[in-house]
Coordinates of C-alpha atoms in Angstrom, one line a residue:
X1 CA 82.9 -158.4 112.3
X2 CA 80.4 -160.3 114.5
X3 CA 77.4 -158.5 115.8
X4 CA 78.2 -156.9 119.2
X5 CA 76.3 -157.6 122.4
X6 CA 73.6 -155.2 123.8
X7 CA 74.8 -152.3 126.1
X8 CA 73.8 -154.0 129.3
X9 CA 75.8 -157.2 128.5
X10 CA 78.9 -155.1 127.5
X11 CA 78.6 -153.0 130.6
X12 CA 78.5 -156.0 132.9
X13 CA 81.5 -157.4 131.0
X14 CA 83.5 -154.2 131.4
X15 CA 82.7 -154.0 135.1
X16 CA 83.8 -157.7 135.7
X17 CA 87.0 -157.3 133.8
X18 CA 87.8 -154.0 135.6
X19 CA 87.3 -155.7 139.0
X20 CA 89.4 -158.7 138.0
X21 CA 92.3 -156.3 137.2
X22 CA 91.8 -154.1 140.3
X23 CA 91.2 -150.9 138.4
X24 CA 89.1 -147.9 139.5
X25 CA 86.7 -146.3 137.1
X26 CA 89.0 -143.3 136.9
X27 CA 92.0 -145.5 136.0
X28 CA 89.9 -147.1 133.2
X29 CA 88.6 -143.8 131.9
X30 CA 91.8 -141.7 131.8
X31 CA 93.0 -140.0 129.8
X32 CA 90.2 -139.9 127.2
X33 CA 87.0 -140.3 129.2
X34 CA 85.6 -139.5 132.6
X35 CA 84.8 -141.8 135.5
X36 CA 81.1 -140.8 135.1
X37 CA 81.1 -142.1 131.5
X38 CA 82.6 -145.5 132.6
X39 CA 79.9 -145.6 135.4
X40 CA 77.2 -145.0 132.8
X41 CA 78.7 -147.6 130.4
X42 CA 78.9 -150.2 133.1
X43 CA 75.3 -149.6 134.0
X44 CA 74.3 -150.3 130.4
X45 CA 72.8 -146.9 129.9
X46 CA 74.9 -145.9 127.0
X47 CA 75.8 -147.6 123.7
X48 CA 79.6 -147.1 123.5
X49 CA 81.2 -146.1 120.2
X50 CA 83.8 -148.3 118.6
X51 CA 86.4 -145.7 119.6
X52 CA 85.3 -145.9 123.3
X53 CA 85.3 -149.7 123.2
X54 CA 88.8 -149.7 121.7
X55 CA 90.0 -147.4 124.5
X56 CA 88.5 -149.6 127.2
X57 CA 89.7 -152.8 125.6
X58 CA 93.3 -151.4 125.5
X59 CA 93.1 -150.4 129.2
X60 CA 91.8 -153.8 130.2
X61 CA 94.3 -155.7 128.0
X62 CA 91.7 -157.6 125.9
X63 CA 90.8 -157.7 122.3
X64 CA 88.1 -155.4 121.0
X65 CA 86.1 -158.3 119.6
X66 CA 86.2 -160.1 123.0
X67 CA 84.9 -157.0 124.8
X68 CA 82.2 -156.3 122.2
X69 CA 81.0 -159.9 121.7
X70 CA 82.3 -162.0 124.6
X71 CA 84.2 -164.3 122.3
X72 CA 87.8 -165.0 123.0
X73 CA 90.2 -163.4 120.4
X74 CA 90.8 -165.5 117.3
X75 CA 88.1 -168.0 118.5
X76 CA 86.6 -168.4 115.0
X77 CA 90.0 -168.9 113.4
X78 CA 90.9 -171.5 116.0
X79 CA 87.6 -173.3 115.5
X80 CA 88.1 -173.4 111.7
X81 CA 91.6 -174.9 112.1
X82 CA 90.2 -177.6 114.4
X83 CA 87.3 -178.2 111.9
X84 CA 90.0 -178.8 109.2
X85 CA 91.7 -181.3 111.5
X86 CA 88.4 -183.1 112.0
X87 CA 88.0 -183.2 108.2
X88 CA 91.4 -184.8 107.9
X89 CA 90.5 -187.4 110.5
X90 CA 87.4 -188.2 108.5
X91 CA 89.4 -188.4 105.3
X92 CA 91.7 -191.0 107.0
X93 CA 88.6 -193.2 107.4
X94 CA 88.2 -192.6 111.1
X95 CA 84.6 -191.5 111.0
X96 CA 83.8 -192.3 114.7
X97 CA 86.8 -190.3 115.9
X98 CA 85.9 -187.4 113.5
X99 CA 82.3 -187.4 114.8
X100 CA 83.5 -186.9 118.4
X101 CA 85.7 -183.9 117.2
X102 CA 82.9 -182.4 115.2
X103 CA 80.4 -182.8 118.1
X104 CA 82.8 -180.9 120.4
X105 CA 83.4 -178.2 117.9
X106 CA 79.7 -177.8 117.2
X107 CA 79.0 -177.3 120.9
X108 CA 81.6 -174.5 121.0
X109 CA 80.3 -172.9 117.9
X110 CA 76.8 -172.9 119.3
X111 CA 78.0 -171.4 122.6
X112 CA 79.6 -168.5 120.9
X113 CA 77.0 -168.0 118.2
X114 CA 79.4 -168.8 115.2
X115 CA 76.8 -169.8 112.6
X116 CA 79.2 -170.7 109.7
X117 CA 81.3 -172.9 112.0
X118 CA 78.1 -174.5 113.3
X119 CA 77.1 -175.4 109.7
X120 CA 80.5 -176.8 108.9
X121 CA 80.5 -179.0 112.0
X122 CA 77.0 -180.2 111.2
X123 CA 78.0 -181.0 107.6
X124 CA 81.0 -183.0 109.0
X125 CA 78.7 -184.9 111.3
X126 CA 76.5 -185.7 108.4
X127 CA 79.4 -187.1 106.3
X128 CA 80.4 -189.2 109.3
X129 CA 76.9 -190.6 109.4
X130 CA 77.1 -191.5 105.7
X131 CA 80.4 -193.3 106.3
X132 CA 79.1 -195.3 109.3
X133 CA 75.8 -196.0 107.7
X134 CA 73.7 -194.1 110.2
X135 CA 71.4 -192.5 107.6
X136 CA 68.9 -191.1 110.1
X137 CA 71.5 -189.2 112.1
X138 CA 73.2 -188.1 108.9
X139 CA 69.9 -186.7 107.5
X140 CA 69.2 -184.8 110.7
X141 CA 72.7 -183.2 110.7
X142 CA 72.3 -182.1 107.1
X143 CA 68.9 -180.7 107.8
X144 CA 70.2 -178.7 110.8
X145 CA 73.1 -177.5 108.7
X146 CA 70.7 -176.2 106.1
X147 CA 68.6 -174.5 108.8
X148 CA 71.7 -172.9 110.3
X149 CA 72.5 -171.4 106.8
X150 CA 68.9 -170.2 106.2
X151 CA 70.1 -166.6 105.8
X152 CA 73.0 -167.6 103.5
X153 CA 72.9 -167.8 99.7
X154 CA 71.5 -170.9 98.0
X155 CA 74.9 -172.1 96.7
X156 CA 76.1 -172.0 100.3
X157 CA 73.3 -174.3 101.3
X158 CA 73.9 -176.8 98.4
X159 CA 76.3 -179.1 100.4
X160 CA 73.6 -179.6 103.0
X161 CA 70.9 -180.2 100.4
X162 CA 73.2 -182.7 98.5
X163 CA 73.8 -184.5 101.8
X164 CA 70.1 -184.9 102.5
X165 CA 69.6 -186.2 98.9
X166 CA 72.4 -188.8 99.4
X167 CA 70.8 -190.1 102.6
X168 CA 67.5 -190.6 100.8
X169 CA 69.3 -192.2 97.8
X170 CA 71.1 -194.7 100.1
X171 CA 67.9 -195.4 101.9
X172 CA 66.3 -196.5 98.6
X173 CA 64.2 -193.3 98.1
X174 CA 65.6 -192.6 94.6
X175 CA 62.8 -190.5 93.3
X176 CA 62.8 -188.1 96.3
X177 CA 66.6 -187.8 96.1
X178 CA 66.3 -186.8 92.4
X179 CA 63.6 -184.3 93.3
X180 CA 65.7 -182.6 95.9
X181 CA 68.7 -182.3 93.6
X182 CA 66.7 -181.3 90.5
X183 CA 64.6 -178.7 92.3
X184 CA 67.8 -177.2 93.7
X185 CA 69.3 -177.0 90.3
X186 CA 66.2 -175.3 89.0
X187 CA 66.3 -172.7 91.8
X188 CA 70.0 -171.9 91.1
X189 CA 69.4 -171.6 87.4
X190 CA 66.3 -169.4 87.8
X191 CA 68.2 -167.1 90.1
X192 CA 71.2 -166.9 87.7
X193 CA 73.5 -168.1 90.5
X194 CA 76.4 -169.6 88.5
X195 CA 78.5 -171.2 91.3
X196 CA 80.7 -173.9 89.7
X197 CA 81.3 -175.8 92.9
X198 CA 77.6 -175.9 93.8
X199 CA 76.5 -176.9 90.3
X200 CA 79.2 -179.6 90.0
X201 CA 78.2 -181.0 93.4
X202 CA 74.5 -181.3 92.3
X203 CA 75.2 -182.8 88.8
X204 CA 77.6 -185.3 90.3
X205 CA 75.1 -186.4 93.0
X206 CA 72.4 -186.9 90.3
X207 CA 74.4 -189.5 88.3
X208 CA 73.9 -192.6 90.6
X209 CA 70.1 -192.2 91.2
X210 CA 69.6 -191.5 87.5
X211 CA 71.5 -194.7 86.7
X212 CA 69.6 -196.8 89.2
X213 CA 66.3 -195.4 87.9
X214 CA 67.1 -196.4 84.4
X215 CA 67.4 -192.8 83.3
X216 CA 70.5 -193.3 81.3
X217 CA 70.1 -190.3 79.1
X218 CA 69.8 -187.9 82.0
X219 CA 72.8 -189.6 83.8
X220 CA 74.9 -189.0 80.6
X221 CA 73.8 -185.4 80.4
X222 CA 74.6 -184.8 84.1
X223 CA 78.1 -186.4 83.5
X224 CA 78.6 -184.2 80.5
X225 CA 77.7 -181.0 82.4
X226 CA 79.9 -182.1 85.4
X227 CA 82.9 -182.5 83.1
X228 CA 82.3 -179.1 81.6
X229 CA 82.0 -177.5 85.0
X230 CA 85.1 -179.1 86.4
X231 CA 87.7 -176.6 85.0
X232 CA 85.9 -173.8 86.9
X233 CA 85.5 -175.6 90.2
X234 CA 87.9 -174.9 93.1
X235 CA 87.5 -178.0 95.2
X236 CA 89.9 -180.8 94.2
X237 CA 88.0 -183.4 96.3
X238 CA 84.8 -182.5 94.5
X239 CA 86.5 -182.8 91.1
X240 CA 87.8 -186.3 92.1
X241 CA 84.4 -187.4 93.2
X242 CA 83.0 -186.2 89.9
X243 CA 85.5 -188.3 87.9
X244 CA 84.5 -191.4 89.9
X245 CA 80.8 -190.8 89.2
X246 CA 81.3 -190.0 85.6
X247 CA 83.1 -193.3 85.1
X248 CA 79.8 -195.1 85.7
X249 CA 78.1 -193.4 82.8
X250 CA 81.0 -194.0 80.5
X251 CA 80.9 -197.7 81.4
X252 CA 77.2 -197.9 80.7
X253 CA 77.9 -196.5 77.2
X254 CA 80.6 -199.1 76.7
X255 CA 83.5 -196.6 76.9
X256 CA 85.6 -198.8 79.2
X257 CA 88.9 -197.2 78.5
X258 CA 87.6 -193.7 79.2
X259 CA 85.9 -195.0 82.4
X260 CA 89.2 -196.4 83.6
X261 CA 91.0 -193.2 82.7
X262 CA 88.4 -191.2 84.7
X263 CA 88.9 -193.4 87.7
X264 CA 92.7 -193.1 87.4
X265 CA 92.3 -189.3 87.6
X266 CA 90.1 -189.6 90.6
X267 CA 92.5 -192.1 92.3
X268 CA 95.5 -189.8 91.7
X269 CA 93.7 -186.8 93.2
X270 CA 92.6 -188.9 96.2
X271 CA 96.2 -190.0 96.7
X272 CA 97.4 -186.4 96.7
X273 CA 94.6 -185.3 99.1
X274 CA 95.1 -188.4 101.3
X275 CA 91.4 -189.2 101.4
X276 CA 91.4 -192.9 102.2
X277 CA 87.7 -193.6 102.2
X278 CA 87.3 -192.1 98.8
X279 CA 90.3 -194.0 97.6
X280 CA 88.6 -197.2 98.7
X281 CA 85.5 -196.1 96.7
X282 CA 87.8 -195.6 93.7
X283 CA 89.1 -199.2 94.0
X284 CA 85.5 -200.3 94.4
X285 CA 84.6 -198.6 91.1
X286 CA 87.6 -199.9 89.3
X287 CA 86.7 -203.4 90.4
X288 CA 83.3 -202.8 88.9
X289 CA 84.8 -201.7 85.6
X290 CA 87.0 -204.8 85.5
X291 CA 84.0 -207.0 86.2
X292 CA 81.9 -205.4 83.5
X293 CA 84.8 -205.9 81.1
X294 CA 85.2 -209.6 82.0
X295 CA 88.5 -209.2 83.8
X296 CA 87.4 -211.2 86.8
X297 CA 90.7 -211.8 88.5
X298 CA 91.5 -208.1 88.5
X299 CA 88.0 -207.3 89.6
X300 CA 88.3 -209.6 92.5
X301 CA 91.6 -208.1 93.6
X302 CA 90.3 -204.5 93.5
X303 CA 87.0 -205.4 95.2
X304 CA 88.7 -207.3 98.0
X305 CA 91.1 -204.4 98.6
X306 CA 88.2 -201.9 98.7
X307 CA 86.2 -204.2 101.1
X308 CA 89.2 -204.5 103.4
X309 CA 89.8 -200.7 103.5
X310 CA 86.1 -199.9 104.1
X311 CA 85.7 -202.7 106.7
X312 CA 88.7 -201.5 108.6
X313 CA 87.2 -198.0 108.8
X314 CA 83.8 -199.4 109.9
X315 CA 82.1 -198.0 106.8
X316 CA 79.4 -200.7 107.2
X317 CA 76.9 -199.5 104.5
X318 CA 79.5 -199.0 101.8
X319 CA 81.4 -202.2 102.7
X320 CA 78.1 -204.1 102.3
X321 CA 77.6 -202.7 98.9
X322 CA 81.1 -203.7 97.8
X323 CA 80.5 -207.2 99.2
X324 CA 77.5 -207.6 96.9
X325 CA 79.7 -206.8 93.8
X326 CA 82.5 -209.0 95.1
X327 CA 80.0 -211.9 95.5
X328 CA 78.9 -211.5 91.9
X329 CA 82.6 -211.8 90.7
X330 CA 83.1 -214.8 93.0
X331 CA 80.0 -216.5 91.6
X332 CA 81.2 -215.9 88.0
X333 CA 84.5 -217.4 88.9
X334 CA 82.8 -220.6 90.2
X335 CA 83.1 -219.7 93.9
X336 CA 79.4 -219.8 94.5
X337 CA 79.5 -221.1 98.1
X338 CA 81.8 -218.2 99.2
X339 CA 79.6 -215.8 97.3
X340 CA 76.4 -217.1 99.1
X341 CA 78.0 -216.8 102.5
X342 CA 79.1 -213.3 101.7
X343 CA 75.7 -212.3 100.6
X344 CA 73.9 -213.7 103.6
X345 CA 76.2 -211.8 105.9
X346 CA 75.5 -208.6 103.9
X347 CA 71.7 -208.9 104.1
X348 CA 71.9 -208.6 107.9
X349 CA 73.0 -205.0 107.5
X350 CA 70.7 -204.0 104.6
X351 CA 67.0 -203.4 104.3
X352 CA 64.3 -201.5 102.4
X353 CA 65.2 -198.4 104.5
X354 CA 69.0 -198.9 104.3
X355 CA 70.8 -199.8 101.1
X356 CA 67.6 -201.1 99.4
X357 CA 69.1 -201.2 95.9
X358 CA 72.1 -203.3 97.0
X359 CA 69.8 -205.5 99.2
X360 CA 67.8 -206.2 96.1
X361 CA 71.1 -207.0 94.2
X362 CA 72.0 -209.5 97.0
X363 CA 68.7 -211.3 96.7
X364 CA 68.9 -211.3 92.9
X365 CA 72.3 -212.9 93.0
X366 CA 71.2 -215.4 95.6
X367 CA 68.4 -216.2 93.3
X368 CA 70.7 -216.8 90.4
X369 CA 73.0 -219.0 92.6
X370 CA 69.9 -221.0 93.8
X371 CA 68.7 -221.4 90.2
X372 CA 72.0 -222.7 89.1
X373 CA 71.8 -225.3 91.9
X374 CA 68.3 -226.3 90.7
X375 CA 66.7 -224.9 93.9
X376 CA 63.8 -223.4 92.1
X377 CA 61.6 -222.4 95.1
X378 CA 64.5 -220.6 96.8
X379 CA 65.4 -218.8 93.6
X380 CA 61.8 -217.6 93.1
X381 CA 61.7 -216.4 96.7
X382 CA 64.8 -214.3 96.3
X383 CA 63.6 -212.8 93.0
X384 CA 60.3 -211.8 94.5
X385 CA 62.0 -210.2 97.5
X386 CA 64.3 -208.3 95.2
X387 CA 61.3 -207.1 93.2
X388 CA 59.6 -205.7 96.2
X389 CA 62.7 -203.8 97.3
X390 CA 63.3 -202.4 93.8
X391 CA 59.7 -201.4 93.3
X392 CA 59.7 -199.4 96.6
X393 CA 63.0 -197.7 95.5
X394 CA 61.8 -197.0 92.0
X395 CA 64.9 -198.6 90.4
X396 CA 63.4 -199.1 87.0
X397 CA 66.6 -200.2 85.2
X398 CA 67.2 -203.1 87.6
X399 CA 63.5 -204.0 87.8
X400 CA 63.3 -204.7 84.1
X401 CA 66.2 -207.2 84.3
X402 CA 64.8 -208.9 87.4
X403 CA 61.4 -209.3 85.8
X404 CA 63.2 -211.1 82.9
X405 CA 64.9 -213.5 85.3
X406 CA 61.7 -214.2 87.1
X407 CA 59.8 -214.7 83.9
X408 CA 62.4 -217.1 82.6
X409 CA 62.2 -219.1 85.8
X410 CA 58.4 -219.2 85.8
X411 CA 58.4 -220.3 82.1
X412 CA 60.8 -223.1 82.7
X413 CA 58.6 -224.4 85.5
X414 CA 55.5 -224.4 83.3
X415 CA 53.8 -221.3 84.7
X416 CA 53.4 -219.6 81.3
X417 CA 50.7 -217.0 82.3
X418 CA 52.7 -216.0 85.3
X419 CA 55.8 -215.7 83.2
X420 CA 54.0 -213.5 80.7
X421 CA 52.9 -211.2 83.5
X422 CA 56.5 -210.9 84.7
X423 CA 57.7 -210.1 81.2
X424 CA 55.0 -207.5 80.8
X425 CA 55.9 -205.8 84.1
X426 CA 59.5 -205.8 83.0
X427 CA 58.6 -204.2 79.6
X428 CA 56.6 -201.6 81.4
X429 CA 59.6 -200.6 83.5
X430 CA 61.9 -200.7 80.5
X431 CA 59.8 -198.4 78.4
X432 CA 59.0 -196.0 81.2
X433 CA 62.4 -194.5 80.7
X434 CA 62.6 -191.0 82.3
X435 CA 59.0 -190.0 81.7
X436 CA 58.0 -190.5 85.3
X437 CA 60.7 -188.0 86.4
X438 CA 59.1 -184.9 84.9
X439 CA 61.0 -182.3 82.9
X440 CA 64.7 -182.3 83.2
X441 CA 66.3 -179.3 85.1
X442 CA 67.4 -176.4 82.9
X443 CA 71.1 -176.5 81.9
X444 CA 73.4 -173.8 83.4
X445 CA 75.2 -171.3 81.2
X446 CA 78.7 -172.7 81.0

């Protein structure tokens, strides 16, 4: 039951409703109360009991909750139903339309003081921002959602915290994203709050930044814990997302068949849930699996399908990331000109603050294409730009590989000392491992 209004507000409401219905104080009072009591109530000089308010509500023909709080009957239920509808629109890939619905519902929830519904609408707006690539707006919505839930339990705040971390990850702030997720895990474990959905959400979100930072062991551990938590979790969409993320760690370990099986599970669940944007991400990941396994024709087919789906839904940031991986496959298939055109188009929408890791991947691939065409200066320029992006992002795993490419280029052009410096830098990133991340978060009791 929501907190009732103060006596003066309730009194004014009773008086207004009585006048609207053309009732006297005596008619409202009888048979259980006196006109004097109704006069005192309307003046706000008495705090009515639940019994008295039920009597007055019955006589006025309104719900008890509406009389006590000013909220129309079943308002919260109606808002929740409409929030579910907005979620369905977002799942269909219509992020802009969903954002309009969430914004309208947020305004209603704020007007009527419905905190949980406010937080749900803000989370939805944050997810819309992730889909459209508006990371600044997404982060603000997630922060406001966490603030709205300040009095709620920590597991209830985890979706907002995870959303904030994802915006930092996509912006290229890998280390801060990991800090947010790991510190939240430590808080949950210290408090003994074993909430399977919250823990699964956090471990799943950690996999990608761990992988990009070269922390393969931690990524594998996060995937193992996520798989162990899945049977206890109650959200099918969350379980499907977990299978999609775990596939990446399996692939890094050379377990291609298991990675493909994990993606098949995720795709099946997304089909059942009718989540089109996540289904596109599944095809994206499957294309990545095929590419890593050398099945370039199948990889191109999956990546083109994912790109078409994401582009049609205006998921600009994600579609740019898919385009980079498609360009890699095209280059490997001998279609370097198409790959170059695709990458140049992609770089218009990526930067050090927005998709930094994929922007670096685009420059890396343009460097390789330029080097294959014997355009050494252009290749070096792209490698150096990629290095700058990865260093700011802290993507140690990709940095080591890029330093090797740059070192090889410098060595072939006779700049041996510069090449040695590049190799040493790469070795430094390779050997850093996870030592710069601090101690790993404690494992939950499963």
